[in-house]
C-alpha cells in the first residue's frame, strides 16, 4: 500500500487502486495513465484479501474523509508505517547508512474510533428526498474524488461529544427560524475530551452553536484554545506525542517553529532556560502567549510571524542563530520551505526535532537536513486511524 491506496502492477507499471486491501483480487478499471504509473478504480472485489472487512461507517463508500476503513483496525498502522518507511527510503535522498543507524521506535496507537477532537464540516442547503422540512440544511464532508458534499448524520471517528453535536446540526441550522439567516458554508468544531459530555465549541459561533474556549490539562499544564486554532487531533495520544517530541533532552536555549497554541512549547519550557516559539496565525499566537503566562512560564516567549520572515529578521530576540541547544519544528503538510531548511543547516542547533504529518515532505526535508544532522530515532503515531495519514517524530543530532 502507498498513500492509503492499494498497489498493483500492470505490465510492470505501478497502479494505485484506492480502497484495495493487500491480497485482494479485484477487477479494476484504469482511470488515469501517466508515463510511470496509473490509477484505477475497483469494479468488483473478486476475492477479498485476509485484511479486508466491511467498512463500519455507512458513508465510507462515498465520503472522502477516511481511506482505510475496509481494513481491520489492528492491521492499518503496520501498513501505514511500512508505506512511510518506504517513502523515507525512496523519496528522501536520505543516505541508506543514516536509515540503517536510525532507531525505529515501536509505533504508538490508541483508540481507533471516537478519537478525533476537531472537525471541519461543510454546510449546504439540501433538496434531496432524504431531508425533512426541519432539516433543509445538511452537514457533511467532501465526496471522494469530488468537490460535492456527502451529507452525514454520524461520523464514528469523531470524539463522542463532537459526533453528538454533528447529529444535531441540521435541525439547529435548518429550522424555520434559520431560513432567513445566512448560514456559514463551513464550520470548525472542537472538543476538549473523549467523554460524551466533554465541552464542544464551534467557529464561527451562532444561534445555538457554542462559541468560547476549550481548556485541556496536559502533563500538569493547562492549555486553552478555540475552534479556530490547530490542535492535535487524537484525544488519546496527546501526552505520548508531547513526551516523544520533547524527549529527555535539555539545555539553555530552544526555538520552536510552527508552534500553534503552544502544545509542544509547554513541554520544552520544563527543559530549557529560554524558549522562543514562532507562530504565524494571530489567534493561535495569542493563545500561545496566554498559555505560557497562565502556566507561569516567563522564560518563554512567542513571536507572531511567518517562519520564513522570522528567520530573516533576527531582531528583538535570539532568532535562528548558531549556538542553540534545540530546535523543534512542526510544519503543515507542505513541510519546511527550502529557505528554512538552509537556515537550520546554517544555525546548526545541537538537536533538531521534526514533527511531521506528511512522510513525503518529511523525506524530502530529511534528505537535506541529514547532510549535517544524524537521524537518531523515528517514532510513528497513529493520530488518524481509519485514514491514510500518520504522524512522525524524528529526532536528529548535529554531526560533530
Ligand atoms: C501542524 S500545526 C502545529 C501546531 C503545534 N505545533 C501543535 O502541535 O499544536 C502547524 C502550525 O503552523 C502554523 N503555520 C503555518 N504556516 C506557518 C508559517 N509560514 N510560519 C509560522 N507558522 C505557520 C499554523 O498556523 C499551525 O499553527
XYZ file of C-alpha atoms and ligand atoms in Angstrom:
427
model
C 0.000 0.000 0.000
C 1.120 3.584 -0.576
C -0.636 6.783 0.480
C -3.666 4.708 1.512
C -4.060 3.202 -1.969
C -3.536 -0.425 -2.810
C -0.596 -1.043 -5.120
C -0.885 -3.371 -8.115
C 1.239 -3.872 -11.241
C 0.048 -3.832 -14.805
C 2.646 -4.718 -17.442
C 5.269 -3.805 -14.860
C 3.787 -0.371 -14.209
C 2.632 0.535 -10.672
C -1.125 1.043 -10.482
C -2.629 2.785 -7.466
C -6.026 1.402 -6.501
C -7.954 3.248 -3.763
C -9.994 1.034 -1.408
C -7.938 -2.070 -2.272
C -6.515 -4.187 0.541
C -3.337 -6.319 0.475
C -4.060 -9.735 -1.023
C -7.308 -8.671 -2.716
C -8.055 -9.971 -6.180
C -10.074 -7.211 -7.840
C -11.303 -6.231 -11.242
C -10.330 -2.604 -11.705
C -10.685 0.000 -14.418
C -7.728 2.266 -15.263
C -8.880 5.843 -14.731
C -5.634 7.727 -15.255
C -2.431 6.873 -17.098
C 0.856 8.662 -16.558
C 4.268 7.799 -18.039
C 5.421 5.987 -14.877
C 2.225 4.962 -13.079
C -1.535 4.624 -13.412
C -4.614 4.875 -11.208
C -7.567 2.527 -11.214
C -10.943 2.169 -9.531
C -12.272 -1.145 -8.257
C -15.210 -2.502 -10.255
C -15.523 -5.724 -8.310
C -13.699 -7.449 -5.474
C -13.303 -10.982 -6.805
C -11.532 -12.470 -3.774
C -11.072 -10.392 -0.620
C -7.604 -10.344 0.907
C -7.142 -11.527 4.507
C -7.137 -7.966 5.959
C -10.335 -6.798 4.253
C -13.543 -6.193 6.200
C -16.895 -4.497 5.688
C -16.383 -0.777 6.418
C -18.165 0.078 9.698
C -19.317 3.559 8.601
C -22.302 3.640 6.217
C -20.853 6.705 4.433
C -17.440 5.202 3.744
C -18.001 4.348 0.083
C -18.900 7.935 -0.802
C -17.164 10.092 1.812
C -13.591 11.262 1.177
C -12.673 11.601 4.867
C -11.404 8.054 5.535
C -9.364 5.771 3.277
C -8.718 2.626 5.324
C -11.996 1.568 6.933
C -12.102 -1.503 4.694
C -9.005 -2.826 6.502
C -9.068 -4.339 10.011
C -8.173 -1.785 12.713
C -5.230 -3.808 14.016
C -3.640 -4.010 10.557
C -3.837 -0.391 9.467
C -0.894 1.046 11.428
C 1.552 -1.605 10.227
C 0.616 -0.852 6.617
C 0.956 2.895 7.139
C 4.325 2.532 8.869
C 5.619 0.287 6.081
C 4.482 2.842 3.478
C 6.066 5.739 5.426
C 9.371 3.890 5.798
C 9.323 3.075 2.088
C 8.723 6.775 1.352
C 11.680 7.753 3.560
C 13.872 5.207 1.780
C 12.864 6.059 -1.750
C 11.900 9.709 -1.883
C 14.225 11.435 0.502
C 17.730 11.056 -0.692
C 18.492 10.086 2.904
C 21.729 8.099 2.941
C 20.940 4.398 3.484
C 23.566 4.363 6.276
C 21.553 7.039 8.143
C 18.374 4.980 7.965
C 20.245 1.831 8.926
C 21.640 3.550 12.049
C 18.299 5.177 12.973
C 16.279 3.611 15.834
C 12.695 2.956 14.755
C 10.547 3.049 17.917
C 7.503 0.831 18.435
C 4.599 2.604 16.644
C 2.077 4.120 19.046
C -1.695 3.784 18.719
C -4.702 4.294 20.943
C -8.415 4.094 20.270
C -9.252 3.576 16.593
C -12.746 5.139 16.761
C -14.264 8.119 18.547
C -10.853 9.778 18.862
C -10.986 12.991 16.853
C -11.009 16.250 18.807
C -11.511 18.539 15.799
C -13.514 18.532 12.578
C -14.348 20.875 9.751
C -17.792 20.261 8.329
C -19.390 21.784 5.252
C -22.879 23.235 5.486
C -25.241 23.408 2.499
C -28.935 23.500 1.775
C -30.270 20.119 0.727
C -33.011 19.400 -1.692
C -32.798 15.606 -1.754
C -35.660 13.372 -0.728
C -33.943 12.283 2.490
C -34.261 15.711 4.059
C -37.139 16.588 6.393
C -38.557 20.162 6.268
C -36.776 20.933 9.567
C -33.579 19.750 8.035
C -33.419 21.815 4.900
C -29.744 22.256 5.699
C -27.287 19.395 5.682
C -23.776 18.998 7.040
C -21.124 16.789 5.600
C -17.735 16.181 4.136
C -16.319 16.252 0.619
C -17.232 13.287 -1.519
C -14.366 11.057 -2.603
C -12.664 12.411 -5.771
C -15.114 15.303 -5.953
C -15.937 18.749 -4.582
C -19.537 17.666 -3.969
C -20.692 17.000 -0.446
C -21.801 13.834 1.266
C -24.361 14.734 3.916
C -23.799 12.743 7.089
C -25.639 12.312 10.370
C -22.790 10.471 12.030
C -19.042 10.204 11.809
C -17.672 7.473 14.065
C -14.082 8.720 14.130
C -15.219 11.889 15.918
C -14.983 12.070 19.702
C -18.446 11.251 21.128
C -19.315 14.852 22.082
C -18.409 16.066 18.586
C -20.458 13.331 16.938
C -23.459 14.318 19.074
C -23.026 17.933 18.031
C -22.781 16.903 14.374
C -26.023 14.943 14.634
C -27.878 17.982 15.975
C -26.516 20.475 13.452
C -29.063 20.048 10.602
C -32.043 20.852 12.806
C -30.123 23.613 14.569
C -29.038 25.268 11.325
C -32.054 24.419 9.210
C -35.047 25.085 11.490
C -37.726 27.616 10.423
C -36.015 30.447 12.326
C -32.813 29.869 10.407
C -34.369 30.230 6.958
C -33.870 33.979 6.860
C -30.274 33.851 8.023
C -27.107 33.383 6.054
C -25.507 30.106 7.023
C -21.746 29.668 7.171
C -20.585 27.312 4.434
C -18.031 25.737 6.717
C -17.936 25.124 10.455
C -14.988 24.196 12.620
C -15.898 22.104 15.653
C -13.636 21.152 18.529
C -13.931 19.337 21.827
C -11.528 19.024 24.731
C -12.030 15.378 25.643
C -13.246 11.913 24.764
C -16.282 11.820 27.073
C -19.828 12.197 25.685
C -20.288 15.311 27.839
C -16.949 16.969 27.023
C -17.471 20.615 26.064
C -17.753 21.463 22.369
C -17.094 24.801 20.662
C -17.724 25.963 17.106
C -16.319 28.625 14.813
C -17.987 30.735 13.670
C -20.337 30.546 16.666
C -24.017 31.296 16.084
C -27.542 30.753 17.386
C -27.376 27.535 19.342
C -23.800 26.954 18.281
C -21.421 27.072 21.204
C -18.626 29.630 20.920
C -15.947 30.221 23.512
C -12.796 28.481 24.579
C -11.748 24.979 25.485
C -9.370 24.055 28.261
C -7.275 20.950 28.421
C -4.873 19.642 31.081
C -1.704 18.252 29.667
C 1.056 16.824 31.871
C 0.442 19.385 34.601
C -0.054 22.350 32.268
C -3.365 23.926 31.307
C -3.875 24.931 27.669
C -6.731 26.924 26.227
C -7.683 27.392 22.584
C -10.773 27.633 20.435
C -12.212 26.033 17.320
C -10.302 28.390 15.005
C -6.934 27.008 16.108
C -4.951 23.980 15.081
C -4.854 21.412 17.884
C -3.522 17.849 17.813
C -6.327 15.612 16.582
C -6.227 12.369 18.581
C -7.560 12.790 22.120
C -5.860 9.606 23.328
C -2.364 10.399 22.059
C -1.739 13.933 23.299
C 0.569 13.049 26.179
C 2.577 10.371 24.381
C 3.100 12.638 21.367
C 4.236 15.516 23.573
C 6.608 13.320 25.592
C 8.077 11.744 22.481
C 8.705 15.078 20.741
C 10.196 16.831 23.774
C 12.237 13.745 24.676
C 14.745 13.515 27.534
C 16.980 16.358 26.276
C 17.610 19.725 27.941
C 19.817 22.793 27.716
C 19.913 26.587 27.650
C 18.138 27.893 24.555
C 15.424 26.302 22.412
C 13.414 27.565 19.441
C 10.127 26.091 18.282
C 8.886 26.821 14.758
C 5.169 26.440 13.820
C 4.144 26.441 17.478
C 0.329 26.728 17.272
C -1.208 27.400 20.700
C 1.934 26.158 22.462
C 1.272 22.410 22.615
C 4.977 21.469 22.499
C 6.153 24.799 23.962
C 4.846 23.963 27.439
C 6.855 20.723 27.346
C 10.058 22.390 26.118
C 9.587 25.015 28.837
C 10.421 22.476 31.557
C 13.741 21.602 29.949
C 15.270 24.806 28.590
C 16.187 28.083 30.277
C 14.716 30.057 27.373
C 12.235 29.026 24.680
C 11.170 31.126 21.686
C 8.072 29.898 19.875
C 7.174 31.177 16.389
C 3.618 31.022 15.042
C 2.073 32.905 12.118
C -1.644 32.815 12.990
C -2.579 35.697 15.256
C -5.326 33.822 17.151
C -3.070 30.835 17.849
C -0.132 33.084 18.813
C -2.388 34.945 21.270
C -3.482 31.690 22.893
C 0.150 30.506 22.989
C 1.149 33.679 24.868
C -1.750 33.291 27.304
C -0.933 29.630 27.803
C 2.657 30.470 28.718
C 1.536 33.263 31.057
C -1.116 31.263 32.891
C 1.358 28.420 33.481
C 3.943 30.880 34.842
C 6.451 30.154 32.056
C 8.104 33.587 31.990
C 11.277 32.281 30.378
C 9.333 31.516 27.181
C 8.173 33.953 24.514
C 6.010 33.799 21.416
C 6.873 35.686 18.225
C 3.903 36.047 15.926
C 5.451 35.801 12.499
C 5.748 33.615 9.447
C 8.803 31.459 9.998
C 10.230 32.492 6.597
C 10.374 36.157 7.590
C 11.265 35.473 11.229
C 14.498 33.724 10.276
C 15.488 36.827 8.258
C 14.606 39.347 10.907
C 16.539 38.256 13.951
C 15.754 41.343 15.963
C 14.406 41.640 19.485
C 15.429 38.064 20.226
C 17.988 35.426 19.554
C 16.470 34.223 16.242
C 17.751 31.159 14.486
C 21.355 31.896 15.416
C 24.213 29.478 15.899
C 24.551 28.140 19.428
C 21.001 26.913 20.034
C 20.645 23.715 22.004
C 17.426 22.719 20.359
C 15.050 23.498 17.526
C 11.658 21.767 17.252
C 9.668 22.142 14.029
C 6.085 21.011 13.367
C 5.227 22.450 9.949
C 1.988 22.000 7.967
C 1.735 19.221 5.393
C 3.891 21.124 2.859
C 6.909 20.678 5.128
C 9.777 23.128 5.510
C 10.445 25.663 2.738
C 13.943 25.393 1.272
C 14.884 28.660 2.949
C 14.006 27.274 6.389
C 15.976 24.092 5.724
C 19.000 26.189 4.764
C 18.624 28.333 7.890
C 18.522 25.202 10.059
C 21.676 23.881 8.408
C 23.459 27.227 8.968
C 22.300 27.641 12.559
C 23.243 24.016 13.312
C 21.439 23.605 16.652
C 22.764 20.793 18.837
C 19.467 18.904 18.476
C 16.657 19.102 15.969
C 13.190 17.550 16.344
C 10.940 17.282 13.313
C 7.231 16.519 13.909
C 5.576 15.744 10.591
C 2.126 14.836 9.302
C 3.363 14.010 5.794
C 6.006 11.338 5.161
C 6.730 12.615 1.619
C 7.699 16.150 2.654
C 9.458 14.766 5.741
C 11.522 12.531 3.430
C 12.435 15.484 1.215
C 13.398 17.665 4.196
C 15.394 14.941 5.972
C 17.233 14.377 2.699
C 18.630 17.915 3.101
C 18.938 18.027 6.877
C 20.835 14.742 7.209
C 23.733 16.370 5.358
C 24.692 17.863 8.748
C 22.453 16.045 11.242
C 22.342 12.372 12.198
C 18.955 10.742 12.341
C 18.776 9.209 15.820
C 15.225 7.914 16.076
C 11.863 7.877 14.332
C 8.536 7.318 16.112
C 5.214 6.813 14.358
C 1.880 7.785 15.949
C -1.499 6.671 14.612
C -3.053 10.078 15.104
C -5.616 9.477 12.322
C -6.915 5.867 12.448
C -9.148 4.864 9.501
C -7.296 7.356 7.295
C -4.048 7.080 5.332
C -2.395 9.753 7.489
C 0.321 9.144 10.051
C 2.274 11.417 12.396
C 6.049 11.058 12.674
C 8.527 12.383 15.229
C 12.132 12.378 14.011
C 14.940 13.152 16.469
C 18.190 14.408 14.953
C 21.555 15.374 16.437
C 24.119 17.710 14.934
C 27.022 15.773 13.488
C 30.330 16.716 15.084
C 0.900 21.308 12.179
S 0.446 22.752 13.046
C 1.376 22.534 14.526
C 0.989 23.381 15.687
C 1.569 22.981 17.034
N 2.935 22.569 16.943
C 0.735 21.888 17.693
O 1.210 20.782 17.850
O -0.400 22.191 18.076
C 1.289 23.962 12.148
C 1.178 25.359 12.705
O 1.993 26.208 11.893
C 1.336 27.427 11.669
N 1.909 27.951 10.424
C 1.589 27.614 9.156
N 2.405 28.236 8.288
C 3.274 28.974 9.034
C 4.366 29.818 8.711
N 4.728 30.028 7.448
N 5.043 30.393 9.721
C 4.680 30.182 11.016
N 3.642 29.395 11.374
C 2.955 28.790 10.393
C -0.131 27.088 11.632
O -0.914 28.214 11.965
C -0.213 25.969 12.691
O -0.493 26.516 13.950
